[in-house]
């Protein structure tokens, strides 16, 4: 929730800080506004790097709890800001918290979930992130921007309190050799009457113990490690290159430039509501339709909508038609109705783009990253994926405003259209279907390159 809330914080705030009525100490010029929007992604990349260490050093659960520290500090700085350094510093710290949670939460959920519901539960971070975004848009209609920052502290503190009662990841405990604690955590998760014997044995059977740093680095050159890591990194890179982050961050300014007939802040709230609906649809279909089918649908919807936005933003207005006096009122009415209808096209296309993203490349990228990464490298690799993702988002978000000022919305929309084609191809060639497969079966797929089935006498299984 806090991740989605903090990501789009500039959307309602930038129009206030760039207006002539803004506090002179906090007024943003175009370059400073670009930094205010993009520095979050730079912080998220730093948070992803930190999560690479923290996930394996203190565990997934503690990494998530630790993210509340930079989150609360960042909101406090922005809420009490008296200069631009405090604004940018607070934005950077909330980004650090976002990067930490983005690297830790999907891994934690995948490791505690049963394979039959892992798809639906894996969508929960995206659903709550979208709900956080919608909450920010809604509060932005009535709450001053400083109080928006104060409100952001609440879910961070609440998260820490609730996580105290949750167990650590059983797979994480097994990797540390704490078998009794792992079995206790598994029974807590599955219920007292649930037979955990098979789950416990299947996890134990596929456990790979890292004996030395040299041995670990040697194993990274094998397909079981580098293939899922490359797939995860590729998905996170393409996810950001679709343009989702700059579109969400600059949603209100984009609608203002698109001359949509509704006020930009109401347009943003509409998009947030549609995004929440689409993620809920994706969660219900994740374990029924499968990951790849949703990714195909998502890519096509994003391609068609971004292509429409490209054409609309590049279309020049038709020359005015001279009408005779008796028909002037009718002509003016027709022209006004046509302009009103066309003004809704950017809104509808953006809604379709967000709908497509939120039912596929949004939640599934997070889920697949946590599913395909091998257990021995999961903590470090998830941090690497998040770092690559947010470095890409930083460059794209910072460049977006500069491109729009220089060329208009046409150039970035055209680039996003081309990326959607690559998303289709990447899904067709590289991404495996993981629906209703256990994490051990998915790991076996990359080990053998042929099958998800685990055989107990497989030569790669080394008894301890």
CSV table of C-alpha atoms in Angstrom, one decimal:
chain,number,residue,atom,x,y,z
A,1,UNK,CA,0.0,0.0,0.0
A,2,UNK,CA,2.7,2.4,1.0
A,3,UNK,CA,4.7,1.6,-2.2
A,4,UNK,CA,1.8,2.6,-4.4
A,5,UNK,CA,1.0,5.6,-2.3
A,6,UNK,CA,4.6,7.0,-2.4
A,7,UNK,CA,5.2,6.2,-6.0
A,8,UNK,CA,2.5,8.6,-7.4
A,9,UNK,CA,2.9,11.2,-4.6
A,10,UNK,CA,4.1,13.9,-7.2
A,11,UNK,CA,1.0,13.5,-9.3
A,12,UNK,CA,-1.2,15.8,-7.2
A,13,UNK,CA,1.7,17.7,-5.6
A,14,UNK,CA,3.6,18.9,-8.7
A,15,UNK,CA,0.8,21.1,-10.0
A,16,UNK,CA,0.8,22.9,-6.6
A,17,UNK,CA,4.6,23.3,-6.3
A,18,UNK,CA,5.0,24.5,-9.9
A,19,UNK,CA,2.2,27.1,-9.8
A,20,UNK,CA,3.0,30.8,-9.4
A,21,UNK,CA,1.2,30.7,-6.0
A,22,UNK,CA,3.6,28.1,-4.5
A,23,UNK,CA,5.9,29.0,-1.6
A,24,UNK,CA,9.0,30.6,-3.2
A,25,UNK,CA,11.3,28.4,-1.2
A,26,UNK,CA,9.6,25.3,-2.6
A,27,UNK,CA,8.6,26.4,-6.1
A,28,UNK,CA,9.9,23.9,-8.7
A,29,UNK,CA,11.2,24.8,-12.2
A,30,UNK,CA,10.9,22.1,-15.0
A,31,UNK,CA,14.3,20.6,-14.2
A,32,UNK,CA,13.6,20.5,-10.4
A,33,UNK,CA,10.2,19.0,-11.1
A,34,UNK,CA,11.8,16.3,-13.2
A,35,UNK,CA,14.2,15.5,-10.3
A,36,UNK,CA,11.3,15.5,-7.8
A,37,UNK,CA,9.5,12.9,-9.9
A,38,UNK,CA,12.4,10.7,-10.8
A,39,UNK,CA,14.6,10.7,-7.6
A,40,UNK,CA,12.1,8.2,-6.1
A,41,UNK,CA,13.3,5.6,-8.6
A,42,UNK,CA,16.9,6.3,-7.8
A,43,UNK,CA,16.1,5.7,-4.1
A,44,UNK,CA,14.3,2.5,-5.0
A,45,UNK,CA,17.4,1.3,-6.9
A,46,UNK,CA,19.4,1.9,-3.7
A,47,UNK,CA,16.8,0.1,-1.7
A,48,UNK,CA,17.0,-2.8,-4.1
A,49,UNK,CA,20.7,-3.0,-3.6
A,50,UNK,CA,20.2,-2.9,0.2
A,51,UNK,CA,17.7,-5.7,-0.1
A,52,UNK,CA,20.3,-7.9,-1.9
A,53,UNK,CA,22.2,-8.0,1.4
A,54,UNK,CA,19.4,-7.8,3.9
A,55,UNK,CA,17.2,-10.6,2.4
A,56,UNK,CA,19.9,-13.1,3.1
A,57,UNK,CA,21.5,-11.4,6.1
A,58,UNK,CA,18.4,-10.8,8.3
A,59,UNK,CA,15.7,-12.5,6.3
A,60,UNK,CA,12.7,-11.5,4.1
A,61,UNK,CA,10.4,-10.6,7.0
A,62,UNK,CA,12.9,-8.3,8.8
A,63,UNK,CA,13.9,-6.6,5.5
A,64,UNK,CA,10.2,-5.7,5.0
A,65,UNK,CA,10.0,-4.3,8.6
A,66,UNK,CA,13.2,-2.4,8.2
A,67,UNK,CA,11.7,-0.5,5.2
A,68,UNK,CA,9.5,1.4,7.6
A,69,UNK,CA,12.5,3.4,8.8
A,70,UNK,CA,13.3,5.3,5.6
A,71,UNK,CA,9.6,5.5,4.7
A,72,UNK,CA,8.7,7.3,7.9
A,73,UNK,CA,11.8,9.5,7.8
A,74,UNK,CA,11.0,10.5,4.2
A,75,UNK,CA,7.4,11.4,4.8
A,76,UNK,CA,8.4,13.5,7.8
A,77,UNK,CA,10.9,15.4,5.7
A,78,UNK,CA,8.4,16.1,3.0
A,79,UNK,CA,5.6,17.0,5.4
A,80,UNK,CA,7.8,19.6,7.2
A,81,UNK,CA,9.9,20.7,4.1
A,82,UNK,CA,11.1,24.3,4.1
A,83,UNK,CA,13.5,24.0,1.2
A,84,UNK,CA,14.0,21.9,-1.9
A,85,UNK,CA,16.7,19.7,-0.3
A,86,UNK,CA,14.1,18.4,2.2
A,87,UNK,CA,11.6,17.7,-0.5
A,88,UNK,CA,14.1,15.8,-2.7
A,89,UNK,CA,15.7,14.0,0.4
A,90,UNK,CA,12.3,12.9,1.6
A,91,UNK,CA,11.3,11.7,-1.9
A,92,UNK,CA,14.6,9.7,-2.1
A,93,UNK,CA,14.1,8.0,1.3
A,94,UNK,CA,10.5,6.9,0.4
A,95,UNK,CA,12.0,5.5,-2.8
A,96,UNK,CA,14.6,3.5,-0.7
A,97,UNK,CA,11.7,2.0,1.3
A,98,UNK,CA,9.8,1.2,-2.0
A,99,UNK,CA,12.9,-0.6,-3.4
A,100,UNK,CA,13.3,-2.7,-0.2
A,101,UNK,CA,9.7,-3.8,-0.2
A,102,UNK,CA,9.6,-4.5,-3.9
A,103,UNK,CA,12.6,-6.9,-3.5
A,104,UNK,CA,11.4,-8.6,-0.4
A,105,UNK,CA,7.6,-8.8,-0.3
A,106,UNK,CA,7.1,-10.9,-3.5
A,107,UNK,CA,9.8,-13.4,-2.4
A,108,UNK,CA,8.3,-13.7,1.1
A,109,UNK,CA,4.8,-14.3,-0.2
A,110,UNK,CA,5.9,-16.9,-2.8
A,111,UNK,CA,7.8,-18.8,-0.1
A,112,UNK,CA,4.9,-19.0,2.4
A,113,UNK,CA,2.1,-19.6,-0.2
A,114,UNK,CA,0.7,-23.0,-1.3
A,115,UNK,CA,1.2,-23.5,-5.0
A,116,UNK,CA,-2.6,-23.6,-5.7
A,117,UNK,CA,-3.1,-20.1,-4.5
A,118,UNK,CA,0.3,-18.6,-5.0
A,119,UNK,CA,-0.8,-16.8,-8.1
A,120,UNK,CA,-3.7,-15.0,-6.3
A,121,UNK,CA,-1.6,-14.3,-3.3
A,122,UNK,CA,1.3,-13.1,-5.5
A,123,UNK,CA,-1.1,-10.5,-6.9
A,124,UNK,CA,-1.8,-9.1,-3.5
A,125,UNK,CA,1.2,-6.7,-3.4
A,126,UNK,CA,0.1,-5.2,-6.7
A,127,UNK,CA,-3.6,-5.0,-5.6
A,128,UNK,CA,-2.6,-3.1,-2.3
A,129,UNK,CA,-0.1,-0.9,-4.2
A,130,UNK,CA,-2.9,0.1,-6.6
A,131,UNK,CA,-5.2,0.7,-3.7
A,132,UNK,CA,-2.5,2.9,-2.2
A,133,UNK,CA,-2.3,4.8,-5.5
A,134,UNK,CA,-6.0,5.3,-5.6
A,135,UNK,CA,-6.1,6.5,-2.0
A,136,UNK,CA,-3.4,9.1,-2.8
A,137,UNK,CA,-5.4,10.3,-5.8
A,138,UNK,CA,-8.6,10.5,-3.8
A,139,UNK,CA,-7.0,12.3,-0.8
A,140,UNK,CA,-5.3,14.7,-3.2
A,141,UNK,CA,-8.7,16.0,-4.2
A,142,UNK,CA,-9.4,17.4,-0.7
A,143,UNK,CA,-6.2,17.2,1.5
A,144,UNK,CA,-3.3,19.7,1.3
A,145,UNK,CA,0.0,18.2,0.0
A,146,UNK,CA,1.8,18.4,3.4
A,147,UNK,CA,-0.9,16.3,5.0
A,148,UNK,CA,-0.6,13.8,2.2
A,149,UNK,CA,2.9,13.2,3.5
A,150,UNK,CA,1.8,12.9,7.1
A,151,UNK,CA,-0.8,10.3,6.1
A,152,UNK,CA,1.9,8.2,4.4
A,153,UNK,CA,3.5,7.4,7.8
A,154,UNK,CA,0.4,5.5,9.0
A,155,UNK,CA,0.6,2.4,6.8
A,156,UNK,CA,4.4,2.1,7.4
A,157,UNK,CA,3.9,1.9,11.2
A,158,UNK,CA,0.9,-0.4,10.9
A,159,UNK,CA,2.9,-2.8,8.7
A,160,UNK,CA,5.6,-3.2,11.4
A,161,UNK,CA,3.0,-3.9,14.1
A,162,UNK,CA,1.2,-6.6,12.0
A,163,UNK,CA,4.4,-8.3,10.7
A,164,UNK,CA,5.5,-9.0,14.3
A,165,UNK,CA,2.8,-11.8,14.4
A,166,UNK,CA,3.9,-13.4,11.1
A,167,UNK,CA,6.4,-16.3,10.8
A,168,UNK,CA,9.6,-16.3,8.9
A,169,UNK,CA,9.8,-18.0,5.5
A,170,UNK,CA,10.1,-21.8,6.0
A,171,UNK,CA,12.4,-22.0,3.0
A,172,UNK,CA,14.6,-19.3,4.4
A,173,UNK,CA,14.8,-21.2,7.7
A,174,UNK,CA,15.6,-24.4,5.9
A,175,UNK,CA,18.5,-22.7,4.0
A,176,UNK,CA,19.9,-21.8,7.5
A,177,UNK,CA,19.5,-25.5,8.7
A,178,UNK,CA,16.8,-24.6,11.2
A,179,UNK,CA,14.5,-27.5,10.4
A,180,UNK,CA,12.4,-27.4,13.6
A,181,UNK,CA,11.6,-23.7,13.2
A,182,UNK,CA,10.9,-24.3,9.5
A,183,UNK,CA,8.4,-27.0,10.3
A,184,UNK,CA,6.7,-24.9,13.0
A,185,UNK,CA,6.4,-22.0,10.6
A,186,UNK,CA,4.9,-24.3,7.9
A,187,UNK,CA,2.3,-25.6,10.3
A,188,UNK,CA,1.5,-22.1,11.4
A,189,UNK,CA,0.9,-21.2,7.7
A,190,UNK,CA,-1.0,-24.3,6.7
A,191,UNK,CA,-3.0,-24.9,9.9
A,192,UNK,CA,-2.6,-27.2,12.8
A,193,UNK,CA,-4.5,-30.1,11.1
A,194,UNK,CA,-2.7,-29.8,7.8
A,195,UNK,CA,-0.3,-32.6,6.9
A,196,UNK,CA,3.0,-30.7,6.3
A,197,UNK,CA,5.1,-33.9,5.8
A,198,UNK,CA,5.0,-33.9,2.0
A,199,UNK,CA,5.6,-30.1,1.7
A,200,UNK,CA,8.5,-30.3,4.2
A,201,UNK,CA,10.1,-33.2,2.5
A,202,UNK,CA,9.8,-31.7,-1.0
A,203,UNK,CA,11.4,-28.5,0.2
A,204,UNK,CA,14.2,-30.4,2.0
A,205,UNK,CA,14.8,-32.6,-1.0
A,206,UNK,CA,15.5,-29.7,-3.3
A,207,UNK,CA,17.5,-27.7,-0.8
A,208,UNK,CA,20.9,-26.6,-2.1
A,209,UNK,CA,23.4,-25.7,0.5
A,210,UNK,CA,26.1,-23.1,-0.5
A,211,UNK,CA,29.4,-24.5,0.8
A,212,UNK,CA,31.7,-21.7,-0.3
A,213,UNK,CA,31.7,-18.4,-2.2
A,214,UNK,CA,33.9,-19.9,-4.9
A,215,UNK,CA,31.5,-22.8,-5.4
A,216,UNK,CA,28.5,-20.5,-5.4
A,217,UNK,CA,30.0,-18.3,-8.1
A,218,UNK,CA,30.8,-21.3,-10.2
A,219,UNK,CA,27.2,-22.5,-10.0
A,220,UNK,CA,26.0,-19.1,-11.3
A,221,UNK,CA,27.4,-20.1,-14.7
A,222,UNK,CA,25.0,-23.0,-14.9
A,223,UNK,CA,21.5,-22.7,-16.6
A,224,UNK,CA,19.6,-23.4,-13.4
A,225,UNK,CA,20.9,-20.0,-12.1
A,226,UNK,CA,21.6,-17.7,-14.9
A,227,UNK,CA,18.5,-18.5,-17.0
A,228,UNK,CA,15.9,-17.6,-14.4
A,229,UNK,CA,17.9,-14.6,-13.3
A,230,UNK,CA,18.2,-13.3,-16.9
A,231,UNK,CA,14.4,-13.9,-17.4
A,232,UNK,CA,13.6,-12.0,-14.2
A,233,UNK,CA,15.9,-9.1,-15.0
A,234,UNK,CA,14.5,-8.9,-18.6
A,235,UNK,CA,11.0,-8.8,-17.4
A,236,UNK,CA,11.6,-6.1,-14.8
A,237,UNK,CA,13.5,-4.0,-17.5
A,238,UNK,CA,10.7,-4.4,-20.1
A,239,UNK,CA,8.1,-3.7,-17.4
A,240,UNK,CA,9.6,-0.3,-16.8
A,241,UNK,CA,10.3,0.5,-20.4
A,242,UNK,CA,6.6,0.3,-21.1
A,243,UNK,CA,6.5,3.7,-19.5
A,244,UNK,CA,4.2,2.8,-16.6
A,245,UNK,CA,6.2,4.7,-14.0
A,246,UNK,CA,6.4,8.1,-15.7
A,247,UNK,CA,2.8,7.8,-16.8
A,248,UNK,CA,1.7,7.2,-13.2
A,249,UNK,CA,4.0,9.8,-11.7
A,250,UNK,CA,3.1,12.5,-14.1
A,251,UNK,CA,-0.6,11.5,-14.7
A,252,UNK,CA,-2.2,14.9,-13.9
A,253,UNK,CA,0.4,16.9,-15.9
A,254,UNK,CA,-0.1,14.5,-18.8
A,255,UNK,CA,-3.8,15.0,-18.8
A,256,UNK,CA,-3.4,18.7,-18.6
A,257,UNK,CA,-1.2,18.6,-21.8
A,258,UNK,CA,-3.7,16.3,-23.5
A,259,UNK,CA,-6.6,18.8,-23.1
A,260,UNK,CA,-9.0,16.3,-21.6
A,261,UNK,CA,-12.3,18.0,-20.9
A,262,UNK,CA,-12.4,16.8,-17.2
A,263,UNK,CA,-10.1,18.3,-14.6
A,264,UNK,CA,-6.8,16.3,-14.5
A,265,UNK,CA,-7.1,15.4,-10.8
A,266,UNK,CA,-10.5,13.7,-11.5
A,267,UNK,CA,-9.0,11.9,-14.5
A,268,UNK,CA,-6.2,10.6,-12.3
A,269,UNK,CA,-8.8,9.3,-9.8
A,270,UNK,CA,-10.7,7.5,-12.6
A,271,UNK,CA,-7.5,5.8,-13.8
A,272,UNK,CA,-6.7,4.7,-10.3
A,273,UNK,CA,-10.1,3.1,-9.9
A,274,UNK,CA,-9.8,1.3,-13.2
A,275,UNK,CA,-6.4,0.1,-12.3
A,276,UNK,CA,-7.7,-1.4,-9.0
A,277,UNK,CA,-10.4,-3.2,-10.9
A,278,UNK,CA,-8.0,-4.7,-13.4
A,279,UNK,CA,-5.6,-6.0,-10.8
A,280,UNK,CA,-8.5,-7.7,-9.0
A,281,UNK,CA,-9.5,-9.3,-12.3
A,282,UNK,CA,-5.9,-10.5,-12.8
A,283,UNK,CA,-5.8,-12.0,-9.3
A,284,UNK,CA,-8.9,-14.0,-10.0
A,285,UNK,CA,-7.6,-15.3,-13.3
A,286,UNK,CA,-4.0,-15.8,-12.3
A,287,UNK,CA,-4.4,-19.5,-11.3
A,288,UNK,CA,-7.0,-20.2,-13.9
A,289,UNK,CA,-6.0,-18.7,-17.2
A,290,UNK,CA,-2.2,-18.9,-16.5
A,291,UNK,CA,0.6,-16.4,-16.5
A,292,UNK,CA,1.5,-16.4,-20.2
A,293,UNK,CA,-2.1,-15.9,-21.4
A,294,UNK,CA,-2.5,-12.8,-19.2
A,295,UNK,CA,0.8,-11.5,-20.4
A,296,UNK,CA,-0.2,-11.8,-24.0
A,297,UNK,CA,-3.5,-10.0,-23.3
A,298,UNK,CA,-1.7,-7.4,-21.3
A,299,UNK,CA,0.9,-6.7,-24.1
A,300,UNK,CA,-1.7,-6.4,-26.8
A,301,UNK,CA,-3.9,-4.0,-24.8
A,302,UNK,CA,-0.9,-1.8,-24.0
A,303,UNK,CA,0.3,-1.9,-27.6
A,304,UNK,CA,-3.1,-0.8,-29.0
A,305,UNK,CA,-3.6,1.9,-26.4
A,306,UNK,CA,-0.1,3.3,-26.7
A,307,UNK,CA,-0.4,3.3,-30.5
A,308,UNK,CA,-3.6,5.3,-30.2
A,309,UNK,CA,-2.0,7.8,-27.8
A,310,UNK,CA,0.9,8.1,-30.3
A,311,UNK,CA,-1.4,8.9,-33.2
A,312,UNK,CA,-3.6,11.3,-31.1
A,313,UNK,CA,-0.6,13.2,-29.7
A,314,UNK,CA,0.9,13.5,-33.2
A,315,UNK,CA,-2.3,14.5,-35.0
A,316,UNK,CA,-2.5,18.1,-36.1
A,317,UNK,CA,-5.9,19.9,-35.8
A,318,UNK,CA,-8.0,20.1,-39.0
A,319,UNK,CA,-8.2,23.6,-40.6
A,320,UNK,CA,-11.3,25.5,-39.7
A,321,UNK,CA,-14.2,25.2,-42.2
A,322,UNK,CA,-16.0,28.4,-43.2
A,323,UNK,CA,-19.7,28.2,-42.8
A,324,UNK,CA,-22.4,30.5,-43.9
A,325,UNK,CA,-24.3,32.6,-41.4
A,326,UNK,CA,-27.5,30.6,-41.3
A,327,UNK,CA,-25.6,27.5,-40.5
A,328,UNK,CA,-23.0,29.0,-38.2
A,329,UNK,CA,-24.7,27.9,-35.0
A,330,UNK,CA,-25.1,24.4,-36.3
A,331,UNK,CA,-21.5,24.3,-37.4
A,332,UNK,CA,-20.2,25.6,-34.1
A,333,UNK,CA,-22.3,23.0,-32.3
A,334,UNK,CA,-20.9,20.2,-34.4
A,335,UNK,CA,-17.4,21.4,-34.0
A,336,UNK,CA,-17.8,21.7,-30.2
A,337,UNK,CA,-19.3,18.2,-29.9
A,338,UNK,CA,-16.5,16.7,-32.1
A,339,UNK,CA,-13.8,18.4,-29.9
A,340,UNK,CA,-15.5,17.1,-26.7
A,341,UNK,CA,-15.6,13.6,-28.1
A,342,UNK,CA,-12.0,13.7,-29.2
A,343,UNK,CA,-10.9,15.0,-25.8
A,344,UNK,CA,-12.0,11.8,-24.1
A,345,UNK,CA,-9.8,9.6,-26.4
A,346,UNK,CA,-6.5,10.3,-24.4
A,347,UNK,CA,-8.4,9.4,-21.2
A,348,UNK,CA,-9.9,6.2,-22.6
A,349,UNK,CA,-6.6,5.1,-24.1
A,350,UNK,CA,-4.8,5.8,-20.9
A,351,UNK,CA,-7.4,3.8,-19.0
A,352,UNK,CA,-7.0,0.9,-21.4
A,353,UNK,CA,-3.2,1.1,-21.1
A,354,UNK,CA,-3.4,1.0,-17.3
A,355,UNK,CA,-6.0,-1.8,-17.4
A,356,UNK,CA,-3.7,-3.9,-19.7
A,357,UNK,CA,-0.6,-3.3,-17.5
A,358,UNK,CA,-2.4,-4.0,-14.3
A,359,UNK,CA,-3.8,-7.3,-15.4
A,360,UNK,CA,-0.5,-8.7,-16.7
A,361,UNK,CA,2.9,-7.0,-16.7
A,362,UNK,CA,2.2,-5.3,-13.4
A,363,UNK,CA,1.4,-8.2,-11.0
A,364,UNK,CA,2.8,-11.1,-13.0
A,365,UNK,CA,6.3,-9.6,-13.3
A,366,UNK,CA,6.5,-9.4,-9.5
A,367,UNK,CA,5.1,-12.9,-9.1
A,368,UNK,CA,7.3,-14.6,-11.7
A,369,UNK,CA,10.4,-13.0,-10.3
A,370,UNK,CA,9.7,-14.6,-6.9
A,371,UNK,CA,8.7,-18.0,-8.6
A,372,UNK,CA,11.6,-18.6,-11.0
A,373,UNK,CA,14.6,-17.4,-9.0
A,374,UNK,CA,16.5,-20.3,-7.4
A,375,UNK,CA,16.3,-20.5,-3.7
A,376,UNK,CA,20.1,-20.2,-3.1
A,377,UNK,CA,20.2,-17.0,-5.1
A,378,UNK,CA,16.8,-15.6,-4.5
A,379,UNK,CA,17.6,-12.9,-1.9
A,380,UNK,CA,20.5,-11.5,-3.9
A,381,UNK,CA,18.9,-11.9,-7.4
A,382,UNK,CA,15.6,-10.3,-6.3
A,383,UNK,CA,17.6,-7.3,-5.2
A,384,UNK,CA,19.4,-7.2,-8.5
A,385,UNK,CA,16.1,-7.3,-10.4
A,386,UNK,CA,14.7,-4.5,-8.4
A,387,UNK,CA,17.8,-2.4,-8.8
A,388,UNK,CA,17.8,-2.8,-12.6
A,389,UNK,CA,14.1,-2.0,-12.7
A,390,UNK,CA,14.4,1.2,-10.7
A,391,UNK,CA,17.6,2.4,-12.4
A,392,UNK,CA,15.6,2.1,-15.7
A,393,UNK,CA,12.6,3.8,-14.1
A,394,UNK,CA,14.8,6.7,-12.9
A,395,UNK,CA,16.3,7.3,-16.4
A,396,UNK,CA,13.0,7.1,-18.1
A,397,UNK,CA,11.1,9.2,-15.5
A,398,UNK,CA,13.8,11.9,-15.6
A,399,UNK,CA,14.0,11.9,-19.4
A,400,UNK,CA,10.2,11.9,-19.9
A,401,UNK,CA,9.6,15.5,-18.9
A,402,UNK,CA,12.6,16.7,-21.0
A,403,UNK,CA,11.3,14.7,-24.0
A,404,UNK,CA,7.8,16.1,-23.6
A,405,UNK,CA,9.1,19.7,-23.3
A,406,UNK,CA,11.2,19.2,-26.4
A,407,UNK,CA,9.0,17.1,-28.7
A,408,UNK,CA,5.6,16.7,-27.0
A,409,UNK,CA,4.0,13.5,-25.9
A,410,UNK,CA,4.4,11.9,-29.3
A,411,UNK,CA,8.0,10.7,-28.9
A,412,UNK,CA,7.7,8.9,-25.5
A,413,UNK,CA,4.4,7.3,-26.6
A,414,UNK,CA,6.0,6.0,-29.8
A,415,UNK,CA,8.9,4.5,-27.8
A,416,UNK,CA,6.4,2.8,-25.4
A,417,UNK,CA,4.5,1.3,-28.4
A,418,UNK,CA,7.7,-0.3,-29.7
A,419,UNK,CA,8.5,-1.7,-26.3
A,420,UNK,CA,5.1,-3.4,-26.1
A,421,UNK,CA,6.0,-5.3,-29.2
A,422,UNK,CA,9.2,-6.6,-27.5
A,423,UNK,CA,7.1,-7.6,-24.5
A,424,UNK,CA,5.0,-9.8,-26.8
A,425,UNK,CA,8.1,-11.5,-28.2
A,426,UNK,CA,9.8,-11.9,-24.9
A,427,UNK,CA,6.7,-13.6,-23.4
A,428,UNK,CA,6.5,-16.0,-26.4
A,429,UNK,CA,10.2,-17.0,-26.4
A,430,UNK,CA,11.5,-16.7,-22.8
A,431,UNK,CA,8.8,-17.0,-20.1
A,432,UNK,CA,7.7,-20.4,-18.9
A,433,UNK,CA,4.2,-21.2,-17.6
A,434,UNK,CA,4.4,-21.7,-13.8
A,435,UNK,CA,0.7,-22.0,-13.0
A,436,UNK,CA,0.0,-24.7,-10.3
A,437,UNK,CA,3.7,-25.6,-10.1
A,438,UNK,CA,5.6,-25.7,-6.8
A,439,UNK,CA,8.8,-23.7,-6.5
A,440,UNK,CA,10.7,-26.9,-6.4
A,441,UNK,CA,9.1,-28.1,-9.7
A,442,UNK,CA,9.9,-24.7,-11.3
A,443,UNK,CA,13.5,-25.1,-10.2
A,444,UNK,CA,13.6,-28.6,-11.7
A,445,UNK,CA,12.4,-27.2,-15.0
A,446,UNK,CA,15.5,-24.9,-15.3
A,447,UNK,CA,17.7,-27.7,-14.0
A,448,UNK,CA,16.6,-30.2,-16.7
A,449,UNK,CA,15.4,-27.8,-19.4
A,450,UNK,CA,12.6,-30.3,-20.2
A,451,UNK,CA,10.1,-31.1,-17.4
A,452,UNK,CA,8.6,-29.8,-14.2
A,453,UNK,CA,8.4,-33.3,-12.7
A,454,UNK,CA,10.7,-34.0,-9.8
A,455,UNK,CA,12.3,-37.5,-9.5
A,456,UNK,CA,13.7,-38.5,-6.2
A,457,UNK,CA,16.6,-40.4,-7.9
A,458,UNK,CA,17.5,-37.4,-10.1
A,459,UNK,CA,21.4,-37.3,-10.3
A,460,UNK,CA,21.4,-33.6,-9.4
A,461,UNK,CA,20.0,-34.3,-6.0
A,462,UNK,CA,22.8,-34.7,-3.5
A,463,UNK,CA,22.0,-36.3,-0.2
A,464,UNK,CA,23.4,-34.6,2.9
